[in-house]
Amino acid sequence: MADTALIFIPDISGFTRFVTKTEAQHASHIISELIEVILESNQLGLALSEIEGDAVLFYRLGRPPSVEELVAQARRTFLDFHQFLKIIDRDRVCQCGACTAASGLSLKFVTHYGELDEVRIHDFLKLMGSDVILAHRLLKNDVPGDEYLLLSSAYLGTQETPVAPVDDWVRLHPHVERIDEFGEVRLHYVPLGVLLAQVPEPPLRRPLSVPHGARSLTQEIDAPIELVHDYVTDFRKRFAWADGLRDTVGDKPINRVGGAHTCVFDDLEVHVVTVDHQATPEGFHYVESGEVGPGVSLVTDYRLEERNGRTHLTATLVAGSAGNQAKGLAKLWGAIRLRLFIWMARRGISRSLKNLKDHCERTHRDGLAPAPATSPSPVGTAG
């Protein structure tokens, strides 16, 4: 027997263009992160039916929430969604099309009320019925813009007439769609673009300063700065140039400030955190901190500058603290381990930068697109 239910579909605007015209792997991961934001913003106790690529199908049986409650839900999700996009932009390291274009995504909502059947297929509960089909058809419409809350007349018919004012910014605009098999469907929509001014700004990062006098290594690379930056910052591509790396394990497939990964060498694991990234007028500034054990750490500061179509790369290594808690022989042993690690790291990164130069110049000279190095090659990376 069919139940009456609210059908509520948040849909990411610009998804198709975002996926087909940019790097698919990074695009898919960003979309999955945004879907998580949508799920976590659910404050109406909506049941999740399924995730449909760029959209989430929510429903709630029984009497529907009020327009005020729906507007509050749409506002909460919209603000959380756009704040997360600002965080992505703040912490962005990757310069690929997907990562740079993410800020252009937005969100719309379709709301309908009608009958549906909950059909269990194996372990999945599938929603079926003509009202479910109609709700999906309403995702493709002629409503102006890409940011709105769309309310069907079937839903509004469950509310008081006329609908009580909600907030000063809420304006219900009438709209009609003609949909095959359903005829004229009367709707109202609330533009959400006005909410963009209310999106909270994420806290600013404090740029990390590297002490003066620290030892640096330089390399002149006859290749575009974007290519060199890609190989320096993308962990998957470090197998192409770094020295002795056997594997990299990260918590996320996209490198961002605050992200962590582990570089695995033959007899050593280095736990690395991306601590800073800045786009400068000259090029890029990228910093990561590596730790091999308590009191043994190393900050590696990469500066990339464009000079007449070439890339000037400077890598500066700064030792971490041996630890103030250690005493006596333990403190001495910590200091010895730190010096040994620094000596090994400088030797390794010197060879790695030479490998990086050769690889980037060969890639640029041969006109090859950077390969997604997803498995180790004979030459590894200096995580």
mmCIF file of C-alpha atoms in Angstrom:
data_model
loop_
_atom_site.group_PDB
_atom_site.id
_atom_site.type_symbol
_atom_site.label_atom_id
_atom_site.label_comp_id
_atom_site.label_asym_id
_atom_site.label_seq_id
_atom_site.Cartn_x
_atom_site.Cartn_y
_atom_site.Cartn_z
ATOM 1 C CA MET A 1 0.000 0.000 0.000
ATOM 2 C CA ALA A 2 1.339 3.448 -0.949
ATOM 3 C CA ASP A 3 2.308 5.949 1.764
ATOM 4 C CA THR A 4 2.167 9.729 1.557
ATOM 5 C CA ALA A 5 5.547 11.339 2.024
ATOM 6 C CA LEU A 6 7.647 14.428 1.526
ATOM 7 C CA ILE A 7 10.226 14.038 -1.241
ATOM 8 C CA PHE A 8 13.223 16.365 -0.864
ATOM 9 C CA ILE A 9 16.117 16.351 -3.350
ATOM 10 C CA PRO A 10 19.215 18.558 -2.926
ATOM 11 C CA ASP A 11 20.969 18.644 -6.307
ATOM 12 C CA ILE A 12 24.473 19.964 -7.010
ATOM 13 C CA SER A 13 24.268 22.498 -9.834
ATOM 14 C CA GLY A 14 27.010 22.379 -12.457
ATOM 15 C CA PHE A 15 27.889 18.737 -11.695
ATOM 16 C CA THR A 16 27.814 17.449 -15.291
ATOM 17 C CA ARG A 17 29.996 20.257 -16.621
ATOM 18 C CA PHE A 18 32.321 19.882 -13.632
ATOM 19 C CA VAL A 19 32.882 16.148 -14.210
ATOM 20 C CA THR A 20 33.088 16.036 -18.003
ATOM 21 C CA LYS A 21 35.392 19.012 -18.485
ATOM 22 C CA THR A 22 37.805 18.507 -15.600
ATOM 23 C CA GLU A 23 39.896 15.788 -14.033
ATOM 24 C CA ALA A 24 37.420 13.018 -13.235
ATOM 25 C CA GLN A 25 39.147 11.492 -10.186
ATOM 26 C CA HIS A 26 39.474 14.765 -8.283
ATOM 27 C CA ALA A 27 36.003 15.879 -9.420
ATOM 28 C CA SER A 28 34.425 12.671 -8.127
ATOM 29 C CA HIS A 29 36.165 12.989 -4.760
ATOM 30 C CA ILE A 30 35.073 16.624 -4.337
ATOM 31 C CA ILE A 31 31.496 15.693 -5.187
ATOM 32 C CA SER A 32 31.579 12.862 -2.617
ATOM 33 C CA GLU A 33 32.818 15.329 0.037
ATOM 34 C CA LEU A 34 29.989 17.724 -0.819
ATOM 35 C CA ILE A 35 27.453 14.900 -0.619
ATOM 36 C CA GLU A 36 28.732 14.197 2.910
ATOM 37 C CA VAL A 37 28.171 17.860 3.804
ATOM 38 C CA ILE A 38 24.580 17.574 2.539
ATOM 39 C CA LEU A 39 23.968 14.416 4.567
ATOM 40 C CA GLU A 40 25.412 15.913 7.750
ATOM 41 C CA SER A 41 23.236 19.036 7.449
ATOM 42 C CA ASN A 42 19.994 17.020 7.704
ATOM 43 C CA GLN A 43 18.129 18.621 10.608
ATOM 44 C CA LEU A 44 14.576 17.475 9.723
ATOM 45 C CA GLY A 45 15.112 13.778 10.363
ATOM 46 C CA LEU A 46 14.767 13.003 6.654
ATOM 47 C CA ALA A 47 15.332 9.393 5.609
ATOM 48 C CA LEU A 48 17.984 8.765 2.966
ATOM 49 C CA SER A 49 16.749 6.710 0.025
ATOM 50 C CA GLU A 50 19.776 6.885 -2.263
ATOM 51 C CA ILE A 51 22.608 9.011 -3.595
ATOM 52 C CA GLU A 52 22.260 9.642 -7.311
ATOM 53 C CA GLY A 53 25.625 11.000 -8.440
ATOM 54 C CA ASP A 54 25.017 14.720 -8.031
ATOM 55 C CA ALA A 55 21.839 14.509 -5.953
ATOM 56 C CA VAL A 56 20.507 13.049 -2.699
ATOM 57 C CA LEU A 57 17.010 11.569 -2.506
ATOM 58 C CA PHE A 58 15.517 12.233 0.929
ATOM 59 C CA TYR A 59 11.987 11.440 2.053
ATOM 60 C CA ARG A 60 9.810 11.596 5.169
ATOM 61 C CA LEU A 61 6.601 9.668 5.679
ATOM 62 C CA GLY A 62 3.497 11.234 7.148
ATOM 63 C CA ARG A 63 2.668 14.877 7.576
ATOM 64 C CA PRO A 64 5.224 17.129 5.851
ATOM 65 C CA PRO A 65 7.247 19.837 7.594
ATOM 66 C CA SER A 66 6.134 23.436 7.307
ATOM 67 C CA VAL A 67 7.461 25.854 4.694
ATOM 68 C CA GLU A 68 9.388 27.568 7.482
ATOM 69 C CA GLU A 69 11.065 24.295 8.432
ATOM 70 C CA LEU A 70 11.887 23.481 4.812
ATOM 71 C CA VAL A 71 13.344 26.934 4.222
ATOM 72 C CA ALA A 72 15.465 26.551 7.374
ATOM 73 C CA GLN A 73 16.686 23.145 6.140
ATOM 74 C CA ALA A 74 17.549 24.491 2.692
ATOM 75 C CA ARG A 75 19.334 27.490 4.244
ATOM 76 C CA ARG A 76 21.382 25.295 6.601
ATOM 77 C CA THR A 77 22.453 22.934 3.802
ATOM 78 C CA PHE A 78 23.165 25.796 1.388
ATOM 79 C CA LEU A 79 25.388 27.664 3.868
ATOM 80 C CA ASP A 80 27.260 24.500 4.952
ATOM 81 C CA PHE A 81 27.785 23.553 1.300
ATOM 82 C CA HIS A 82 29.233 26.934 0.312
ATOM 83 C CA GLN A 83 31.374 27.228 3.436
ATOM 84 C CA PHE A 84 32.938 23.875 2.590
ATOM 85 C CA LEU A 85 33.679 25.157 -0.930
ATOM 86 C CA LYS A 86 35.477 28.106 0.681
ATOM 87 C CA ILE A 87 37.492 25.700 2.837
ATOM 88 C CA ILE A 88 38.456 23.704 -0.267
ATOM 89 C CA ASP A 89 39.611 26.928 -1.912
ATOM 90 C CA ARG A 90 41.523 28.016 1.203
ATOM 91 C CA ASP A 91 43.348 24.704 1.558
ATOM 92 C CA ARG A 92 43.764 23.966 -2.149
ATOM 93 C CA VAL A 93 47.163 22.776 -3.322
ATOM 94 C CA CYS A 94 46.256 21.071 -6.591
ATOM 95 C CA GLN A 95 45.905 23.379 -9.601
ATOM 96 C CA CYS A 96 43.912 20.982 -11.788
ATOM 97 C CA GLY A 97 40.645 22.014 -13.403
ATOM 98 C CA ALA A 98 38.472 20.158 -10.893
ATOM 99 C CA CYS A 99 40.078 21.699 -7.819
ATOM 100 C CA THR A 100 40.155 25.241 -9.223
ATOM 101 C CA ALA A 101 36.585 25.068 -10.589
ATOM 102 C CA ALA A 102 34.945 23.627 -7.462
ATOM 103 C CA SER A 103 34.025 27.094 -6.188
ATOM 104 C CA GLY A 104 31.689 27.435 -9.193
ATOM 105 C CA LEU A 105 29.398 24.635 -7.989
ATOM 106 C CA SER A 106 26.122 25.448 -6.284
ATOM 107 C CA LEU A 107 22.986 23.828 -4.915
ATOM 108 C CA LYS A 108 19.270 23.668 -5.651
ATOM 109 C CA PHE A 109 16.433 21.800 -3.931
ATOM 110 C CA VAL A 110 13.279 20.143 -5.263
ATOM 111 C CA THR A 111 10.401 19.548 -2.858
ATOM 112 C CA HIS A 112 7.287 17.514 -3.650
ATOM 113 C CA TYR A 113 4.613 15.685 -1.673
ATOM 114 C CA GLY A 114 2.739 12.611 -2.830
ATOM 115 C CA GLU A 115 2.416 8.860 -2.742
ATOM 116 C CA LEU A 116 5.252 6.383 -2.894
ATOM 117 C CA ASP A 117 6.000 2.731 -2.263
ATOM 118 C CA GLU A 118 9.011 1.489 -0.306
ATOM 119 C CA VAL A 119 10.152 -1.604 -2.208
ATOM 120 C CA ARG A 120 12.955 -3.752 -0.804
ATOM 121 C CA ILE A 121 15.326 -5.173 -3.406
ATOM 122 C CA HIS A 122 17.939 -7.391 -1.723
ATOM 123 C CA ASP A 123 19.432 -5.103 0.951
ATOM 124 C CA PHE A 124 18.216 -1.872 -0.648
ATOM 125 C CA LEU A 125 14.993 0.040 -0.036
ATOM 126 C CA LYS A 126 13.878 1.577 -3.317
ATOM 127 C CA LEU A 127 11.271 4.344 -3.619
ATOM 128 C CA MET A 128 8.799 3.884 -6.445
ATOM 129 C CA GLY A 129 5.730 5.683 -7.732
ATOM 130 C CA SER A 130 4.677 8.412 -10.118
ATOM 131 C CA ASP A 131 5.331 11.149 -7.553
ATOM 132 C CA VAL A 132 8.946 9.985 -7.194
ATOM 133 C CA ILE A 133 9.287 10.149 -10.978
ATOM 134 C CA LEU A 134 7.769 13.643 -11.042
ATOM 135 C CA ALA A 135 10.168 14.892 -8.367
ATOM 136 C CA HIS A 136 13.103 13.698 -10.457
ATOM 137 C CA ARG A 137 11.653 15.252 -13.619
ATOM 138 C CA LEU A 138 11.458 18.591 -11.809
ATOM 139 C CA LEU A 139 15.239 18.650 -11.469
ATOM 140 C CA LYS A 140 15.319 19.634 -15.159
ATOM 141 C CA ASN A 141 13.316 22.837 -15.410
ATOM 142 C CA ASP A 142 13.241 26.416 -16.669
ATOM 143 C CA VAL A 143 13.528 28.108 -13.287
ATOM 144 C CA PRO A 144 15.966 31.053 -13.567
ATOM 145 C CA GLY A 145 19.390 30.450 -12.074
ATOM 146 C CA ASP A 146 20.979 27.444 -10.368
ATOM 147 C CA GLU A 147 20.289 28.268 -6.700
ATOM 148 C CA TYR A 148 16.741 27.888 -5.472
ATOM 149 C CA LEU A 149 14.259 25.923 -3.383
ATOM 150 C CA LEU A 150 11.494 24.562 -5.645
ATOM 151 C CA LEU A 151 8.139 23.752 -4.041
ATOM 152 C CA SER A 152 5.422 21.840 -5.874
ATOM 153 C CA SER A 153 1.748 22.810 -5.567
ATOM 154 C CA ALA A 154 1.133 19.331 -4.122
ATOM 155 C CA TYR A 155 3.432 20.191 -1.225
ATOM 156 C CA LEU A 156 2.130 23.751 -0.791
ATOM 157 C CA GLY A 157 -1.400 22.329 -0.741
ATOM 158 C CA THR A 158 -0.573 20.701 2.605
ATOM 159 C CA GLN A 159 0.174 24.108 4.148
ATOM 160 C CA GLU A 160 -1.956 26.916 5.445
ATOM 161 C CA THR A 161 -3.343 29.232 2.759
ATOM 162 C CA PRO A 162 -1.861 31.725 2.260
ATOM 163 C CA VAL A 163 1.602 30.611 3.363
ATOM 164 C CA ALA A 164 2.742 32.667 6.351
ATOM 165 C CA PRO A 165 5.822 34.899 5.854
ATOM 166 C CA VAL A 166 9.023 33.048 6.725
ATOM 167 C CA ASP A 167 12.057 35.381 6.589
ATOM 168 C CA ASP A 168 12.685 38.773 5.008
ATOM 169 C CA TRP A 169 14.839 37.241 2.282
ATOM 170 C CA VAL A 170 12.281 34.570 1.316
ATOM 171 C CA ARG A 171 10.296 35.383 -1.819
ATOM 172 C CA LEU A 172 7.971 32.786 -3.360
ATOM 173 C CA HIS A 173 7.817 33.162 -7.135
ATOM 174 C CA PRO A 174 5.121 31.309 -9.126
ATOM 175 C CA HIS A 175 6.288 29.035 -11.932
ATOM 176 C CA VAL A 176 4.756 26.474 -14.294
ATOM 177 C CA GLU A 177 6.508 23.533 -15.946
ATOM 178 C CA ARG A 178 5.008 21.383 -18.657
ATOM 179 C CA ILE A 179 6.269 17.828 -18.198
ATOM 180 C CA ASP A 180 5.515 14.901 -20.477
ATOM 181 C CA GLU A 181 2.978 12.500 -18.958
ATOM 182 C CA PHE A 182 2.230 14.970 -16.141
ATOM 183 C CA GLY A 183 1.020 18.010 -18.065
ATOM 184 C CA GLU A 184 1.233 21.434 -16.413
ATOM 185 C CA VAL A 185 2.832 21.312 -12.993
ATOM 186 C CA ARG A 186 2.346 24.406 -10.857
ATOM 187 C CA LEU A 187 5.241 25.369 -8.626
ATOM 188 C CA HIS A 188 6.754 28.133 -6.543
ATOM 189 C CA TYR A 189 10.462 28.760 -6.064
ATOM 190 C CA VAL A 190 12.564 30.665 -3.563
ATOM 191 C CA PRO A 191 15.857 32.114 -4.936
ATOM 192 C CA LEU A 192 18.784 31.255 -2.651
ATOM 193 C CA GLY A 193 21.533 33.400 -4.161
ATOM 194 C CA VAL A 194 20.922 36.076 -1.539
ATOM 195 C CA LEU A 195 22.283 33.642 1.069
ATOM 196 C CA LEU A 196 25.782 33.755 -0.440
ATOM 197 C CA ALA A 197 26.417 36.948 1.537
ATOM 198 C CA GLN A 198 25.722 34.974 4.729
ATOM 199 C CA VAL A 199 28.231 32.168 4.101
ATOM 200 C CA PRO A 200 30.761 32.238 6.973
ATOM 201 C CA GLU A 201 34.373 32.800 6.012
ATOM 202 C CA PRO A 202 36.707 30.020 7.202
ATOM 203 C CA PRO A 203 39.563 31.142 9.442
ATOM 204 C CA LEU A 204 42.615 32.364 7.553
ATOM 205 C CA ARG A 205 45.777 30.267 7.689
ATOM 206 C CA ARG A 206 48.928 31.801 9.061
ATOM 207 C CA PRO A 207 51.705 31.348 6.484
ATOM 208 C CA LEU A 208 54.608 29.283 7.777
ATOM 209 C CA SER A 209 57.914 31.153 7.824
ATOM 210 C CA VAL A 210 61.159 29.248 7.326
ATOM 211 C CA PRO A 211 64.119 30.473 9.420
ATOM 212 C CA HIS A 212 66.820 32.458 7.640
ATOM 213 C CA GLY A 213 70.105 30.713 7.133
ATOM 214 C CA ALA A 214 68.569 27.308 6.549
ATOM 215 C CA ARG A 215 70.331 25.252 3.913
ATOM 216 C CA SER A 216 68.676 25.252 0.487
ATOM 217 C CA LEU A 217 69.027 23.248 -2.710
ATOM 218 C CA THR A 218 68.151 24.755 -6.092
ATOM 219 C CA GLN A 219 67.314 23.401 -9.506
ATOM 220 C CA GLU A 220 66.647 25.156 -12.812
ATOM 221 C CA ILE A 221 64.056 23.186 -14.786
ATOM 222 C CA ASP A 222 63.297 23.854 -18.446
ATOM 223 C CA ALA A 223 59.573 23.145 -18.061
ATOM 224 C CA PRO A 224 56.428 25.160 -17.215
ATOM 225 C CA ILE A 225 55.895 25.938 -13.562
ATOM 226 C CA GLU A 226 52.441 24.284 -13.573
ATOM 227 C CA LEU A 227 53.991 20.963 -14.654
ATOM 228 C CA VAL A 228 56.715 21.091 -11.993
ATOM 229 C CA HIS A 229 54.216 22.110 -9.312
ATOM 230 C CA ASP A 230 52.012 19.158 -10.252
ATOM 231 C CA TYR A 231 54.820 16.653 -9.789
ATOM 232 C CA VAL A 232 56.038 18.213 -6.537
ATOM 233 C CA THR A 233 52.632 18.312 -4.828
ATOM 234 C CA ASP A 234 50.775 15.266 -6.196
ATOM 235 C CA PHE A 235 51.769 12.276 -4.079
ATOM 236 C CA ARG A 236 50.747 9.810 -6.789
ATOM 237 C CA LYS A 237 53.300 11.342 -9.165
ATOM 238 C CA ARG A 238 56.243 11.350 -6.798
ATOM 239 C CA PHE A 239 57.174 7.844 -7.859
ATOM 240 C CA ALA A 240 58.274 9.411 -11.136
ATOM 241 C CA TRP A 241 61.110 11.429 -9.629
ATOM 242 C CA ALA A 242 61.969 10.898 -5.981
ATOM 243 C CA ASP A 243 64.669 8.764 -4.544
ATOM 244 C CA GLY A 244 63.925 5.413 -2.915
ATOM 245 C CA LEU A 245 60.160 5.655 -2.448
ATOM 246 C CA ARG A 246 58.233 2.371 -2.500
ATOM 247 C CA ASP A 247 54.725 3.473 -1.583
ATOM 248 C CA THR A 248 52.626 6.438 -0.454
ATOM 249 C CA VAL A 249 49.541 6.075 1.728
ATOM 250 C CA GLY A 250 47.321 9.132 2.202
ATOM 251 C CA ASP A 251 44.152 9.902 4.118
ATOM 252 C CA LYS A 252 42.687 11.655 1.058
ATOM 253 C CA PRO A 253 43.275 11.305 -2.698
ATOM 254 C CA ILE A 254 43.671 15.089 -3.048
ATOM 255 C CA ASN A 255 46.550 16.872 -1.377
ATOM 256 C CA ARG A 256 45.313 19.821 0.675
ATOM 257 C CA VAL A 257 46.736 21.871 3.531
ATOM 258 C CA GLY A 258 46.243 19.850 6.688
ATOM 259 C CA GLY A 259 46.208 16.541 4.814
ATOM 260 C CA ALA A 260 48.539 13.714 5.819
ATOM 261 C CA HIS A 261 50.257 10.871 4.032
ATOM 262 C CA THR A 262 53.008 8.351 4.688
ATOM 263 C CA CYS A 263 56.015 7.854 2.443
ATOM 264 C CA VAL A 264 57.269 4.274 2.658
ATOM 265 C CA PHE A 265 60.926 3.602 1.885
ATOM 266 C CA ASP A 266 62.845 0.319 2.082
ATOM 267 C CA ASP A 267 63.692 0.692 5.774
ATOM 268 C CA LEU A 268 61.930 3.900 6.758
ATOM 269 C CA GLU A 269 58.441 5.432 6.965
ATOM 270 C CA VAL A 270 58.046 9.195 6.955
ATOM 271 C CA HIS A 271 54.712 10.610 8.134
ATOM 272 C CA VAL A 272 54.122 13.836 6.235
ATOM 273 C CA VAL A 273 51.631 16.658 6.798
ATOM 274 C CA THR A 274 51.018 19.420 4.251
ATOM 275 C CA VAL A 275 51.308 22.558 6.365
ATOM 276 C CA ASP A 276 51.148 25.449 3.886
ATOM 277 C CA HIS A 277 50.555 26.381 0.271
ATOM 278 C CA GLN A 278 50.508 29.840 -1.253
ATOM 279 C CA ALA A 279 50.125 31.106 -4.798
ATOM 280 C CA THR A 280 52.518 34.055 -5.053
ATOM 281 C CA PRO A 281 53.090 36.644 -7.810
ATOM 282 C CA GLU A 282 56.272 34.750 -8.682
ATOM 283 C CA GLY A 283 54.832 31.235 -8.558
ATOM 284 C CA PHE A 284 54.079 28.856 -5.681
ATOM 285 C CA HIS A 285 55.203 28.257 -2.097
ATOM 286 C CA TYR A 286 54.590 24.743 -0.734
ATOM 287 C CA VAL A 287 55.607 23.425 2.702
ATOM 288 C CA GLU A 288 55.320 19.996 4.309
ATOM 289 C CA SER A 289 56.554 18.529 7.569
ATOM 290 C CA GLY A 290 57.853 14.965 7.839
ATOM 291 C CA GLU A 291 58.276 12.913 11.024
ATOM 292 C CA VAL A 292 60.052 9.580 11.371
ATOM 293 C CA GLY A 293 59.658 9.214 15.100
ATOM 294 C CA PRO A 294 59.406 11.159 18.368
ATOM 295 C CA GLY A 295 61.711 14.175 18.202
ATOM 296 C CA VAL A 296 62.864 13.471 14.637
ATOM 297 C CA SER A 297 61.189 15.703 12.076
ATOM 298 C CA LEU A 298 62.043 17.827 9.081
ATOM 299 C CA VAL A 299 60.237 20.675 7.331
ATOM 300 C CA THR A 300 60.729 20.864 3.578
ATOM 301 C CA ASP A 301 59.964 24.233 1.999
ATOM 302 C CA TYR A 302 59.524 24.320 -1.793
ATOM 303 C CA ARG A 303 59.507 27.622 -3.663
ATOM 304 C CA LEU A 304 58.752 27.594 -7.372
ATOM 305 C CA GLU A 305 59.317 30.729 -9.468
ATOM 306 C CA GLU A 306 58.677 31.201 -13.162
ATOM 307 C CA ARG A 307 61.601 32.722 -15.049
ATOM 308 C CA ASN A 308 61.239 33.142 -18.807
ATOM 309 C CA GLY A 309 59.173 29.986 -19.243
ATOM 310 C CA ARG A 310 61.487 27.960 -17.007
ATOM 311 C CA THR A 311 61.001 26.970 -13.376
ATOM 312 C CA HIS A 312 63.432 27.953 -10.645
ATOM 313 C CA LEU A 313 62.914 25.510 -7.754
ATOM 314 C CA THR A 314 64.346 26.038 -4.279
ATOM 315 C CA ALA A 315 63.982 23.353 -1.617
ATOM 316 C CA THR A 316 64.887 24.332 1.948
ATOM 317 C CA LEU A 317 65.226 21.752 4.723
ATOM 318 C CA VAL A 318 64.705 22.817 8.339
ATOM 319 C CA ALA A 319 65.261 20.431 11.238
ATOM 320 C CA GLY A 320 62.594 19.857 13.864
ATOM 321 C CA SER A 321 63.161 19.708 17.598
ATOM 322 C CA ALA A 322 64.873 16.769 19.299
ATOM 323 C CA GLY A 323 62.364 17.148 22.154
ATOM 324 C CA ASN A 324 62.665 19.070 25.401
ATOM 325 C CA GLN A 325 61.372 16.172 27.518
ATOM 326 C CA ALA A 326 64.350 13.938 26.812
ATOM 327 C CA LYS A 327 67.318 13.948 29.198
ATOM 328 C CA GLY A 328 70.848 12.629 29.302
ATOM 329 C CA LEU A 329 71.637 9.807 26.889
ATOM 330 C CA ALA A 330 68.088 9.849 25.489
ATOM 331 C CA LYS A 331 68.456 13.478 24.506
ATOM 332 C CA LEU A 332 71.905 12.835 23.006
ATOM 333 C CA TRP A 333 70.603 9.838 21.050
ATOM 334 C CA GLY A 334 67.659 11.925 19.799
ATOM 335 C CA ALA A 335 70.042 14.611 18.585
ATOM 336 C CA ILE A 336 72.226 12.018 16.807
ATOM 337 C CA ARG A 337 69.169 10.464 15.110
ATOM 338 C CA LEU A 338 68.015 13.901 14.013
ATOM 339 C CA ARG A 339 71.384 14.780 12.488
ATOM 340 C CA LEU A 340 71.554 11.407 10.739
ATOM 341 C CA PHE A 341 68.051 11.858 9.375
ATOM 342 C CA ILE A 342 68.852 15.364 8.101
ATOM 343 C CA TRP A 343 72.024 14.122 6.402
ATOM 344 C CA MET A 344 70.130 11.289 4.708
ATOM 345 C CA ALA A 345 67.255 13.566 3.747
ATOM 346 C CA ARG A 346 69.533 16.142 2.127
ATOM 347 C CA ARG A 347 71.301 13.473 0.120
ATOM 348 C CA GLY A 348 67.963 11.987 -0.927
ATOM 349 C CA ILE A 349 66.348 15.258 -1.898
ATOM 350 C CA SER A 350 69.415 16.326 -3.862
ATOM 351 C CA ARG A 351 69.115 13.203 -6.012
ATOM 352 C CA SER A 352 65.348 13.592 -6.157
ATOM 353 C CA LEU A 353 65.509 17.153 -7.465
ATOM 354 C CA LYS A 354 67.853 16.028 -10.229
ATOM 355 C CA ASN A 355 65.380 13.264 -11.101
ATOM 356 C CA LEU A 356 62.550 15.814 -11.029
ATOM 357 C CA LYS A 357 64.421 18.091 -13.424
ATOM 358 C CA ASP A 358 65.112 15.256 -15.880
ATOM 359 C CA HIS A 359 61.549 13.917 -15.730
ATOM 360 C CA CYS A 360 59.789 17.294 -16.127
ATOM 361 C CA GLU A 361 62.070 18.397 -18.953
ATOM 362 C CA ARG A 362 61.577 15.102 -20.784
ATOM 363 C CA THR A 363 57.797 15.271 -20.287
ATOM 364 C CA HIS A 364 57.697 18.855 -21.543
ATOM 365 C CA ARG A 365 60.062 18.213 -24.452
ATOM 366 C CA ASP A 366 58.122 15.181 -25.653
ATOM 367 C CA GLY A 367 54.782 16.943 -25.246
ATOM 368 C CA LEU A 368 53.491 14.228 -22.915
ATOM 369 C CA ALA A 369 50.642 14.773 -20.495
ATOM 370 C CA PRO A 370 51.674 14.002 -16.902
ATOM 371 C CA ALA A 371 50.916 10.346 -16.243
ATOM 372 C CA PRO A 372 48.912 9.467 -13.104
ATOM 373 C CA ALA A 373 51.638 7.479 -11.365
ATOM 374 C CA THR A 374 49.413 5.281 -9.262
ATOM 375 C CA SER A 375 51.967 2.535 -8.672
ATOM 376 C CA PRO A 376 55.634 2.618 -7.744
ATOM 377 C CA SER A 377 58.266 2.988 -10.398
ATOM 378 C CA PRO A 378 61.961 2.173 -9.908
ATOM 379 C CA VAL A 379 62.518 5.731 -8.723
ATOM 380 C CA GLY A 380 60.546 7.003 -5.718
ATOM 381 C CA THR A 381 59.885 10.277 -3.845
ATOM 382 C CA ALA A 382 61.369 12.242 -1.013
ATOM 383 C CA GLY A 383 58.170 12.440 1.027
#
